XYZ file of C-alpha atoms in Angstrom:
695
model
C -0.011 -0.021 -0.026
C 1.357 3.446 -0.909
C 0.481 6.970 0.015
C -1.214 7.243 -3.406
C -3.800 4.633 -2.390
C -6.160 7.289 -1.051
C -9.816 6.550 -1.600
C -10.987 7.549 -5.076
C -13.138 10.616 -5.212
C -15.693 11.883 -7.645
C -15.868 15.439 -9.127
C -18.062 17.891 -7.195
C -21.625 18.413 -8.414
C -22.967 21.846 -9.233
C -24.478 23.787 -6.427
C -28.179 22.975 -5.929
C -30.686 25.612 -5.161
C -30.601 26.522 -1.444
C -33.659 26.023 0.705
C -35.813 29.148 1.093
C -36.215 30.408 4.656
C -39.633 31.696 5.641
C -39.936 34.666 7.858
C -40.655 33.831 11.487
C -43.718 35.246 13.289
C -43.708 36.217 16.929
C -40.880 36.221 19.455
C -38.011 33.796 19.197
C -37.680 30.947 21.724
C -33.915 31.273 21.405
C -31.835 34.170 20.058
C -31.941 34.351 16.236
C -29.044 33.191 14.120
C -27.393 35.739 11.852
C -29.030 34.071 8.816
C -26.986 35.909 6.104
C -25.547 32.556 5.258
C -28.971 31.036 4.643
C -29.068 31.911 0.893
C -26.397 32.448 -1.681
C -27.804 35.819 -2.623
C -26.048 38.475 -0.628
C -23.941 35.860 1.213
C -20.552 37.150 2.367
C -17.922 34.576 3.277
C -16.766 35.151 6.890
C -13.191 35.059 7.933
C -12.215 33.050 11.050
C -9.819 34.754 13.493
C -8.097 31.566 14.640
C -6.767 33.160 17.888
C -10.241 34.515 18.744
C -11.917 31.222 18.076
C -9.268 29.323 20.115
C -9.855 31.848 22.950
C -13.540 31.066 22.785
C -12.933 27.338 22.822
C -10.345 27.479 25.652
C -12.766 29.505 27.790
C -11.941 30.605 31.354
C -9.038 28.028 31.617
C -7.012 29.180 28.666
C -3.834 29.573 30.725
C -4.284 26.041 32.163
C -4.700 24.608 28.614
C -1.633 26.444 27.444
C 0.416 25.062 30.324
C -0.625 21.566 29.301
C 0.117 22.274 25.589
C 3.639 23.411 26.548
C 4.223 20.278 28.566
C 2.964 18.143 25.694
C 5.370 19.811 23.235
C 8.300 19.437 25.777
C 7.679 15.682 25.996
C 6.695 15.107 22.413
C 9.281 12.403 21.889
C 7.082 10.067 23.836
C 4.973 9.622 20.714
C 8.039 8.033 19.086
C 8.994 6.095 22.175
C 5.577 4.394 22.156
C 6.500 2.845 18.795
C 10.132 1.990 19.483
C 10.370 0.945 23.163
C 9.578 -2.382 24.706
C 6.390 -2.469 26.814
C 8.349 -2.557 30.030
C 10.576 0.379 29.053
C 7.649 2.366 27.772
C 5.677 1.867 31.033
C 8.647 3.375 32.939
C 8.893 6.191 30.425
C 5.152 7.035 30.856
C 5.578 6.883 34.621
C 8.469 9.325 34.538
C 6.539 11.774 32.364
C 3.552 11.577 34.705
C 5.737 12.333 37.745
C 7.455 15.226 35.902
C 4.076 16.741 34.970
C 3.002 16.389 38.574
C 5.870 18.651 39.489
C 4.480 21.367 37.199
C 1.192 21.350 39.200
C -0.917 20.557 36.138
C -2.103 17.189 37.407
C -3.125 18.295 40.851
C -5.244 21.307 40.137
C -8.363 19.762 41.602
C -6.896 19.006 44.988
C -6.981 21.320 48.044
C -4.186 23.901 48.168
C -3.028 22.703 51.641
C -1.969 19.466 50.042
C -0.103 21.008 47.131
C -3.124 21.183 44.796
C -4.667 24.138 42.979
C -8.091 24.104 44.645
C -9.882 24.352 41.292
C -11.772 21.319 39.978
C -12.718 23.081 36.734
C -9.058 23.725 36.057
C -8.191 20.089 36.584
C -10.813 18.934 34.033
C -9.547 21.489 31.496
C -6.014 20.220 31.997
C -7.022 16.613 31.620
C -9.061 17.292 28.453
C -6.129 19.018 26.871
C -3.726 16.271 27.864
C -5.747 14.035 25.520
C -3.993 15.734 22.532
C -0.825 13.833 23.388
C 0.085 10.288 24.208
C -2.961 8.660 25.723
C -1.038 6.231 28.004
C 0.197 9.351 29.815
C -3.459 10.584 29.934
C -4.819 7.381 31.350
C -2.067 7.008 33.943
C -2.745 10.553 35.029
C -6.402 9.696 35.255
C -5.774 6.623 37.343
C -3.369 8.258 39.754
C -5.065 11.653 40.237
C -8.610 11.186 39.122
C -9.498 7.674 40.302
C -7.066 6.830 43.158
C -6.784 10.419 44.302
C -10.471 11.110 43.753
C -11.368 8.198 45.976
C -9.084 9.434 48.771
C -10.402 12.996 48.397
C -14.077 12.319 47.960
C -14.614 9.139 50.063
C -12.044 9.730 52.786
C -11.857 12.206 55.621
C -9.143 14.434 57.050
C -7.222 11.450 58.432
C -6.845 9.978 54.959
C -6.274 13.406 53.354
C -3.384 14.109 55.766
C -1.894 10.653 55.261
C -2.030 10.447 51.467
C -2.963 13.544 49.480
C 0.326 15.464 49.571
C 2.303 12.483 48.397
C -0.073 11.375 45.697
C -0.464 14.936 44.410
C 3.330 15.213 44.045
C 3.646 11.738 42.525
C 5.717 10.394 45.435
C 3.119 7.780 46.157
C 1.497 5.931 43.257
C -1.818 4.210 43.635
C -4.599 2.385 41.814
C -8.370 2.126 41.857
C -9.416 -1.394 42.519
C -13.135 -1.534 41.762
C -13.793 -3.606 38.621
C -13.980 -7.401 39.056
C -13.812 -10.100 36.373
C -17.213 -11.547 37.126
C -19.202 -8.481 38.012
C -18.197 -5.791 35.550
C -20.548 -2.774 35.655
C -22.616 -4.307 38.450
C -20.602 -2.672 41.249
C -23.208 -3.405 43.918
C -22.559 -7.170 43.421
C -18.728 -7.059 43.910
C -17.415 -10.216 45.470
C -14.367 -8.990 47.444
C -15.166 -8.963 51.130
C -13.789 -6.761 53.976
C -14.703 -8.462 57.305
C -14.216 -6.587 60.505
C -12.183 -8.395 63.214
C -13.398 -6.645 66.388
C -10.594 -8.025 68.578
C -7.811 -6.893 66.317
C -9.803 -3.774 65.196
C -8.775 -4.633 61.671
C -10.497 -5.369 58.349
C -9.622 -8.557 56.623
C -9.729 -8.200 52.787
C -10.459 -11.447 50.894
C -10.993 -12.399 47.269
C -13.344 -15.431 47.644
C -13.055 -16.733 43.985
C -11.583 -15.863 40.600
C -14.791 -14.058 39.556
C -14.078 -11.634 42.362
C -10.475 -10.768 41.404
C -9.892 -7.156 40.662
C -9.251 -6.902 36.943
C -7.996 -4.367 34.329
C -6.691 -2.228 37.137
C -4.449 0.591 35.827
C -1.152 1.073 37.726
C -1.558 -2.329 39.411
C 0.843 -4.505 37.349
C 4.083 -2.547 38.112
C 3.841 0.785 39.900
C 1.063 1.148 42.485
C 2.025 1.008 46.123
C -1.499 1.537 47.476
C -4.900 0.603 46.206
C -8.348 2.028 46.857
C -10.162 -1.278 47.156
C -13.933 -1.590 46.832
C -15.341 -4.461 48.825
C -18.491 -5.679 50.601
C -18.175 -4.435 54.249
C -19.095 -7.195 56.676
C -19.456 -6.783 60.466
C -20.402 -9.779 62.625
C -21.688 -11.621 59.612
C -23.931 -8.832 58.442
C -23.272 -7.196 55.017
C -23.507 -3.364 54.741
C -22.838 -3.022 51.006
C -19.810 -1.896 49.002
C -17.315 0.470 50.661
C -13.803 1.666 49.859
C -10.629 0.825 51.766
C -7.029 1.967 51.486
C -4.918 -1.145 51.143
C -1.086 -1.140 50.725
C -0.080 -3.602 47.969
C 3.688 -2.953 47.532
C 6.593 -1.750 49.529
C 9.882 -0.661 47.798
C 8.601 -2.420 44.653
C 7.878 -5.798 46.449
C 4.373 -7.149 46.426
C 3.236 -7.535 49.951
C 2.280 -10.795 51.604
C -1.309 -11.857 51.020
C -1.485 -9.906 47.781
C -1.160 -11.551 44.391
C -0.801 -9.452 41.254
C -0.811 -10.646 37.639
C -0.035 -8.517 34.609
C -2.999 -8.312 32.147
C -0.466 -8.573 29.319
C -0.458 -6.831 25.953
C -3.554 -4.820 25.139
C -5.176 -3.360 22.036
C -3.696 -0.031 23.012
C -2.509 1.976 26.003
C 0.434 -0.306 26.548
C 2.208 2.340 28.597
C -0.339 1.682 31.351
C 0.432 -1.303 33.523
C -3.040 -2.950 33.890
C -3.147 -5.874 36.306
C -5.254 -8.293 38.257
C -5.207 -8.432 42.064
C -6.217 -11.101 44.602
C -6.295 -10.598 48.370
C -5.811 -13.537 50.719
C -6.774 -12.411 54.163
C -4.916 -9.012 53.919
C -5.276 -7.110 57.118
C -5.645 -3.368 57.341
C -6.377 -1.126 60.329
C -9.877 0.082 61.083
C -9.054 3.562 59.833
C -8.344 2.129 56.333
C -12.047 2.432 55.722
C -12.651 5.552 53.657
C -15.331 6.829 56.047
C -16.926 9.899 54.429
C -20.319 8.006 54.308
C -19.919 5.221 56.888
C -17.972 4.285 59.938
C -17.278 1.159 62.033
C -16.668 1.825 65.680
C -13.875 -0.006 67.550
C -16.498 -2.275 69.131
C -17.972 -3.158 65.738
C -21.037 -0.860 65.332
C -21.785 0.229 61.811
C -22.825 3.908 61.559
C -23.778 6.031 58.542
C -25.429 9.437 58.068
C -27.345 7.773 55.161
C -29.703 5.151 56.407
C -30.859 3.733 53.094
C -28.192 1.419 51.742
C -29.065 1.979 48.080
C -29.035 5.721 48.496
C -25.696 5.419 50.395
C -24.220 3.402 47.542
C -25.291 5.715 44.788
C -24.203 8.760 46.799
C -20.752 7.234 47.152
C -20.488 6.477 43.442
C -21.911 9.886 42.581
C -18.873 11.516 44.203
C -16.665 9.808 41.623
C -18.415 11.298 38.612
C -15.342 13.373 37.781
C -13.701 10.423 36.019
C -16.735 10.081 33.716
C -16.668 13.732 32.838
C -12.962 13.645 32.171
C -13.141 10.607 29.826
C -15.833 12.307 27.761
C -13.758 15.399 27.401
C -10.679 13.287 26.500
C -12.541 11.525 23.684
C -13.637 14.843 22.189
C -10.096 16.180 22.298
C -8.639 13.115 20.707
C -11.122 13.638 17.880
C -9.754 17.115 17.466
C -6.260 15.733 16.812
C -7.563 13.352 14.118
C -9.637 16.116 12.463
C -6.720 18.510 12.444
C -4.461 16.006 10.686
C -7.067 14.884 8.159
C -8.290 18.408 7.349
C -4.856 19.829 6.781
C -4.002 16.809 4.583
C -7.262 17.326 2.608
C -6.202 20.824 1.496
C -2.727 19.716 0.445
C -3.285 16.381 -1.235
C -4.413 16.418 -4.833
C -6.075 13.615 -6.788
C -7.611 13.302 -10.275
C -8.126 16.091 -12.852
C -11.728 16.759 -11.854
C -12.344 20.279 -13.006
C -9.170 21.133 -14.887
C -7.190 19.103 -17.396
C -4.001 20.679 -16.129
C -4.196 20.199 -12.385
C -5.481 17.519 -10.064
C -8.089 18.579 -7.534
C -7.507 19.169 -3.784
C -9.293 16.463 -1.768
C -11.385 18.895 0.267
C -12.887 20.394 -2.876
C -14.684 17.089 -3.523
C -18.236 17.100 -2.201
C -17.893 13.647 -0.676
C -14.793 14.670 1.194
C -16.566 17.690 2.577
C -19.417 15.496 3.632
C -17.053 13.154 5.457
C -15.114 15.721 7.455
C -17.058 18.951 7.854
C -20.097 17.516 9.822
C -17.598 15.830 12.129
C -15.883 19.208 12.723
C -19.294 20.755 13.448
C -20.209 17.878 15.797
C -16.832 18.278 17.610
C -17.621 21.959 18.229
C -21.075 20.979 19.462
C -19.657 18.322 21.842
C -16.996 20.733 23.049
C -19.630 23.207 24.220
C -21.754 20.433 25.736
C -18.678 19.213 27.590
C -18.089 22.808 28.807
C -21.565 22.802 30.317
C -21.113 19.495 32.170
C -17.659 20.475 33.446
C -19.062 23.721 34.718
C -21.873 21.829 36.488
C -19.302 19.468 38.073
C -17.258 22.360 39.345
C -20.308 24.090 40.826
C -21.799 20.993 42.473
C -18.459 19.886 44.012
C -17.595 23.411 45.124
C -20.810 23.432 47.182
C -21.870 21.456 50.255
C -21.136 17.738 50.233
C -23.956 15.275 49.811
C -24.471 14.765 53.519
C -23.938 18.405 54.518
C -26.582 20.968 55.076
C -27.652 22.797 51.965
C -26.629 20.025 49.624
C -28.546 20.086 46.368
C -29.388 16.381 45.819
C -31.372 17.044 42.595
C -28.401 18.944 41.066
C -26.143 16.008 41.827
C -28.575 13.573 40.142
C -28.792 15.831 37.128
C -25.056 16.126 36.963
C -24.613 12.284 37.019
C -27.154 11.895 34.232
C -25.630 14.604 32.074
C -22.125 13.344 32.643
C -23.249 9.851 31.578
C -24.932 11.195 28.439
C -22.039 13.459 27.398
C -19.462 10.713 28.088
C -21.313 8.270 25.847
C -21.671 10.654 22.940
C -18.183 12.038 23.304
C -16.405 8.682 23.248
C -18.526 7.210 20.482
C -17.753 10.394 18.508
C -13.989 9.817 19.066
C -14.214 6.233 17.712
C -16.173 7.230 14.645
C -14.196 10.360 13.866
C -10.761 8.762 14.197
C -11.767 5.961 11.871
C -13.281 8.387 9.302
C -10.220 10.617 9.373
C -7.912 7.568 8.960
C -9.889 6.528 5.863
C -9.913 10.077 4.559
C -6.159 10.010 4.528
C -5.991 6.804 2.477
C -2.911 4.649 2.779
C -0.989 7.488 4.485
C -3.412 7.277 7.355
C -2.276 3.711 8.046
C 1.308 4.652 8.789
C 1.983 4.818 12.504
C 3.923 7.980 12.236
C 0.708 9.736 11.195
C -0.854 9.056 14.566
C -4.033 7.347 13.598
C -2.784 3.910 14.678
C -2.237 5.096 18.287
C -5.334 7.213 18.304
C -7.559 4.314 17.193
C -5.995 1.772 19.554
C -5.786 4.009 22.622
C -9.233 5.593 22.486
C -11.142 2.416 21.654
C -11.493 1.476 25.335
C -13.005 4.925 26.133
C -16.447 3.631 25.123
C -16.381 0.998 27.857
C -14.282 2.356 30.771
C -15.726 4.714 33.364
C -18.973 2.983 32.465
C -20.031 1.058 29.323
C -21.868 3.553 27.123
C -24.990 1.472 26.858
C -25.080 0.967 30.610
C -24.656 4.721 31.088
C -27.492 5.515 28.802
C -29.748 3.288 30.879
C -28.855 5.455 33.840
C -29.864 8.485 31.792
C -33.183 6.856 30.818
C -33.904 6.036 34.418
C -33.725 9.716 35.341
C -35.932 10.618 32.354
C -38.616 8.146 33.150
C -38.775 8.802 36.804
C -37.904 12.531 36.761
C -35.346 11.797 39.449
C -38.122 10.809 41.889
C -37.467 10.445 45.584
C -37.181 6.660 45.067
C -34.490 7.111 42.379
C -31.696 5.409 44.346
C -33.843 2.414 45.290
C -34.752 1.671 41.689
C -33.013 -1.074 39.836
C -34.327 -1.923 36.372
C -37.238 -3.800 37.743
C -38.050 -1.078 40.191
C -37.987 1.491 37.398
C -40.289 -0.639 35.223
C -42.827 -0.934 38.134
C -42.577 2.710 38.949
C -43.348 3.792 35.372
C -46.146 1.195 35.111
C -47.788 2.792 38.126
C -48.095 6.155 36.346
C -50.224 7.329 33.493
C -48.025 7.611 30.397
C -49.039 11.176 30.049
C -47.734 11.781 33.597
C -44.359 10.367 32.641
C -44.080 12.773 29.695
C -45.465 15.732 31.644
C -42.929 15.170 34.365
C -40.083 15.841 31.970
C -39.112 19.369 31.061
C -39.125 18.321 27.388
C -42.970 18.372 27.083
C -43.156 22.045 28.116
C -40.301 22.970 25.834
C -41.781 21.232 22.802
C -45.186 22.947 23.314
C -43.643 26.418 23.804
C -41.422 26.082 20.771
C -44.324 24.850 18.567
C -46.341 27.872 19.637
C -43.537 30.188 18.442
C -43.012 28.637 15.039
C -45.182 29.351 12.086
C -47.766 26.776 10.869
C -49.249 25.558 14.157
C -49.386 21.774 13.946
C -47.536 22.066 10.686
C -44.657 23.824 12.400
C -42.222 21.273 11.198
C -43.211 21.643 7.607
C -43.186 25.444 7.304
C -40.439 26.658 9.684
C -37.101 27.607 8.196
C -34.488 24.861 8.190
C -31.935 27.289 9.601
C -34.191 28.435 12.430
C -32.688 27.104 15.685
C -36.242 26.961 17.109
C -37.106 24.479 14.369
C -33.916 22.438 14.871
C -34.402 22.241 18.674
C -38.133 21.424 18.295
C -37.335 18.494 16.049
C -34.891 16.983 18.532
C -37.212 17.721 21.447
C -40.159 16.097 19.720
C -38.098 12.971 19.033
C -37.034 12.864 22.673
C -40.557 13.304 24.007
C -42.037 10.709 21.605
C -39.342 8.185 22.532
C -39.773 8.639 26.281
C -43.545 8.271 25.922
C -43.009 5.162 23.798
C -40.845 3.510 26.382
C -43.331 4.311 29.127
C -46.204 2.896 27.035
C -44.295 -0.308 26.340
C -43.311 -0.852 29.944
C -46.824 -0.105 31.181
C -48.530 -2.359 28.630
C -46.267 -5.358 29.343
C -46.665 -5.081 33.086
C -50.405 -4.437 32.925
C -50.655 -7.732 31.042
C -49.038 -9.465 33.914
C -45.698 -10.112 32.282
C -42.465 -10.298 34.348
C -41.109 -6.727 34.741
C -37.535 -7.894 34.056
C -38.603 -9.564 30.859
C -40.525 -6.454 29.824
C -37.559 -4.214 30.467
C -35.226 -6.488 28.560
C -37.546 -6.562 25.580
C -37.736 -2.709 25.348
C -34.137 -2.076 26.204
C -33.240 -0.877 22.731
C -36.057 1.759 23.030
C -34.747 2.765 26.519
C -31.275 3.459 25.117
C -32.667 5.218 22.016
C -34.638 7.585 24.279
C -31.559 8.366 26.370
C -29.469 8.997 23.231
C -32.170 11.312 21.897
C -32.070 13.224 25.152
C -28.269 13.467 24.981
C -28.387 14.794 21.371
C -30.923 17.476 22.445
C -28.615 18.583 25.268
C -25.767 18.875 22.855
C -27.641 21.025 20.383
C -29.025 23.254 23.166
C -25.498 23.860 24.477
C -24.298 24.777 21.006
C -27.218 27.150 20.293
C -26.798 28.776 23.724
C -23.037 29.274 23.201
C -23.552 30.901 19.729
C -26.104 33.201 21.230
C -23.488 34.593 23.659
C -21.057 35.520 20.907
C -21.102 39.111 19.695
C -22.207 39.738 16.088
C -19.473 39.411 13.495
C -17.543 36.913 11.422
C -16.965 34.584 14.380
C -20.650 34.285 15.071
C -21.465 33.711 11.428
C -18.937 30.823 11.267
C -20.311 29.330 14.476
C -23.849 29.563 13.060
C -22.717 27.715 9.978
C -21.296 24.973 12.186
C -24.354 24.858 14.411
C -26.706 24.579 11.465
C -24.508 21.857 9.950
C -24.537 19.955 13.215
C -28.358 20.309 13.735
C -29.261 19.307 10.209
C -26.750 16.532 10.012
C -28.279 15.073 13.161
C -31.794 15.239 11.734
C -30.609 13.848 8.421
C -28.880 10.907 10.139
C -32.212 9.887 11.724
C -34.468 10.952 8.840
C -36.113 7.534 8.709
C -37.413 7.988 12.294
C -38.674 11.482 11.565
C -40.419 10.329 8.378
C -41.915 7.295 10.061
C -43.416 9.588 12.766
C -44.798 12.125 10.396
C -42.410 14.911 11.166
C -40.461 14.952 7.899
C -41.889 14.813 4.395
C -39.841 13.298 1.582
C -39.564 16.756 0.031
C -38.337 18.398 3.205
C -35.960 15.522 3.816
C -34.386 16.224 0.451
C -34.260 19.875 1.232
C -32.307 19.136 4.464
C -29.801 17.072 2.474
C -29.328 19.957 -0.037
C -28.906 22.390 2.858
C -26.248 20.125 4.445
C -24.351 20.106 1.150
C -24.661 23.927 0.892
C -23.396 24.392 4.437
C -20.451 22.115 3.698
C -19.484 24.238 0.694
C -19.709 27.398 2.820
C -17.537 25.904 5.486
C -14.946 24.444 3.166
C -12.862 27.719 2.933
C -12.947 27.928 6.786
C -12.007 24.290 7.496
C -8.349 24.659 8.247
C -8.885 27.703 10.453
C -11.641 25.827 12.319
C -9.382 22.920 13.184
C -6.392 25.145 13.920
C -8.527 26.808 16.515
C -8.593 23.538 18.431
C -5.006 24.435 19.447
C -3.421 21.071 19.001
C 0.317 21.590 19.410
C 2.261 21.082 16.155
C 4.511 18.555 17.959
C 1.467 16.427 18.684
C 0.376 16.171 15.071
C 3.642 14.514 13.757
C 2.408 13.302 10.281
C 5.156 14.915 8.206
C 4.019 13.128 4.991
C 0.416 14.315 5.454
C 1.045 17.908 6.609
C 3.857 18.935 4.296
C 2.439 17.705 1.022
C 3.220 19.731 -2.134
C 2.028 19.474 -5.718
C 4.863 16.968 -6.431
C 4.394 14.828 -3.393
C 5.803 14.844 0.215
C 8.117 17.719 0.913
């Protein structure tokens, strides 16, 4: 295979007539677009100020992101080391880079200042997201050390644990791991098999792995480097189980695995081979009573179990909810990895020429082909959309965790539930987007995209696991659906899948829909659009009210459909578990529709904040392209449910093509605004192409 093996393209077709945009009546539900781009007549091509767009994308943490970019550039050789070093040597290299980065302060920004941190959770998320532009083994090792292990100590422990561990883990002097996942229990954390039994005479907990299904598996940092583990186990006192709790358990000393602990290397992986994933067994390992991370529960010396949260389900979900930062960070990392792929593929597409499509004397640039525009530009638009959606959830995380803790006076329990749901939704969409985008960009670079030096090999391999760690995406969307169907009712924590089915079955379907904010939004937007019940046939395609109404209608209809199916099955006397299993695809589809609506709302709201000018026009083009591409991708559903005629469906496709042509001259500036350091792009053959081949 040679560089010239790029996928064949066809010549561009002539511009089709743009879709007319009717005038809107009445007040707007959201601020109007600058619709000068809606028709070719009078259209003026905007110019993108790359620095200004990057400032907008970087937001309030621009300095933090620039610090990370500088560190990435400084350690750029690690991208080559990943290809050339042995696994063992590369693990050590990654560890050394992580420790060096810890010395700069960029990895500890979310920890309290008294322990050497920056005291700013939002800054730590921004730093982590930006780190995803570099080697992803470094990113994941940082996530394990400071996000998972450090987060468990910070959020689940108390001052005793903070004083004992935080300063050393923030500085990188003590390396740890997060031992939750088990081979036989996966995402079902409540069913973990590891047991921590309290020995009242010794005032110690005894940690035991009862069987191989209960071994801790895929644990980052475990195989080589971790000295301490945050171990999640069933707490047992005098034969009574009190559910899953976390314990601080030493597993190594001076590099030697401690007695009673057995560790096995997971071996070569699909990617991320700079992270030492391992399996851990515990054979009667004893730890003192204060090894229990006791933010939400305590065992007294005499063996009394105490907790400020009486309900065991609520206690469990409250504990897990404090660890939501990892989920937010992984979603952001996926989005930023997609930015790297798009930057490489877009820059290549304006340099590489292929076929004499419009001139007998010169081959045509790839990005001038309509199909190539269709492949890359909607992905750029979606990346912008997801970036702004991630900005929303990161801001919510910062606000919630800067306020009272879940057991403190003034805690906003509903805000925490909403955060958990939004984090799950954004993580799912962001990581699936990374997987799709990196593959499309690889293909768009033809044979050159297959060369390791051009980064796609590592990007594909290293991000693939993002869709299943920090929560399998399909499981996360079920969490989102549970919130939608129950409106985060007071019984939320008590509901497993069967409980949710029974709860919904006990309500009128109309009540389920009415309890969501979507119903009110859809009705209000319909009232503001022309055409009454024909709002979706007569509104302008580039009207954000129309675009939002379409996604809100889909969400509302899907939520109602799930509720009807659950209710009908249970009313007929069928087993609630069987009913839920049968409609599970509808459950996940409703949650995904909800997530898509949140993303578009975030994009529309962000554009509304931008002052009039070229930057706003460019963002409007991107927002329209994202919205219409989303509708187009699910056109079959909208047509099946009477919300899209075949004529209007064709008009949407024409408009998507028109928007791609308008964005084509802006494409390089739009990806350059992502701010990926040049050193992180590598790809010399792709990025320095001339008319006669690689420079």
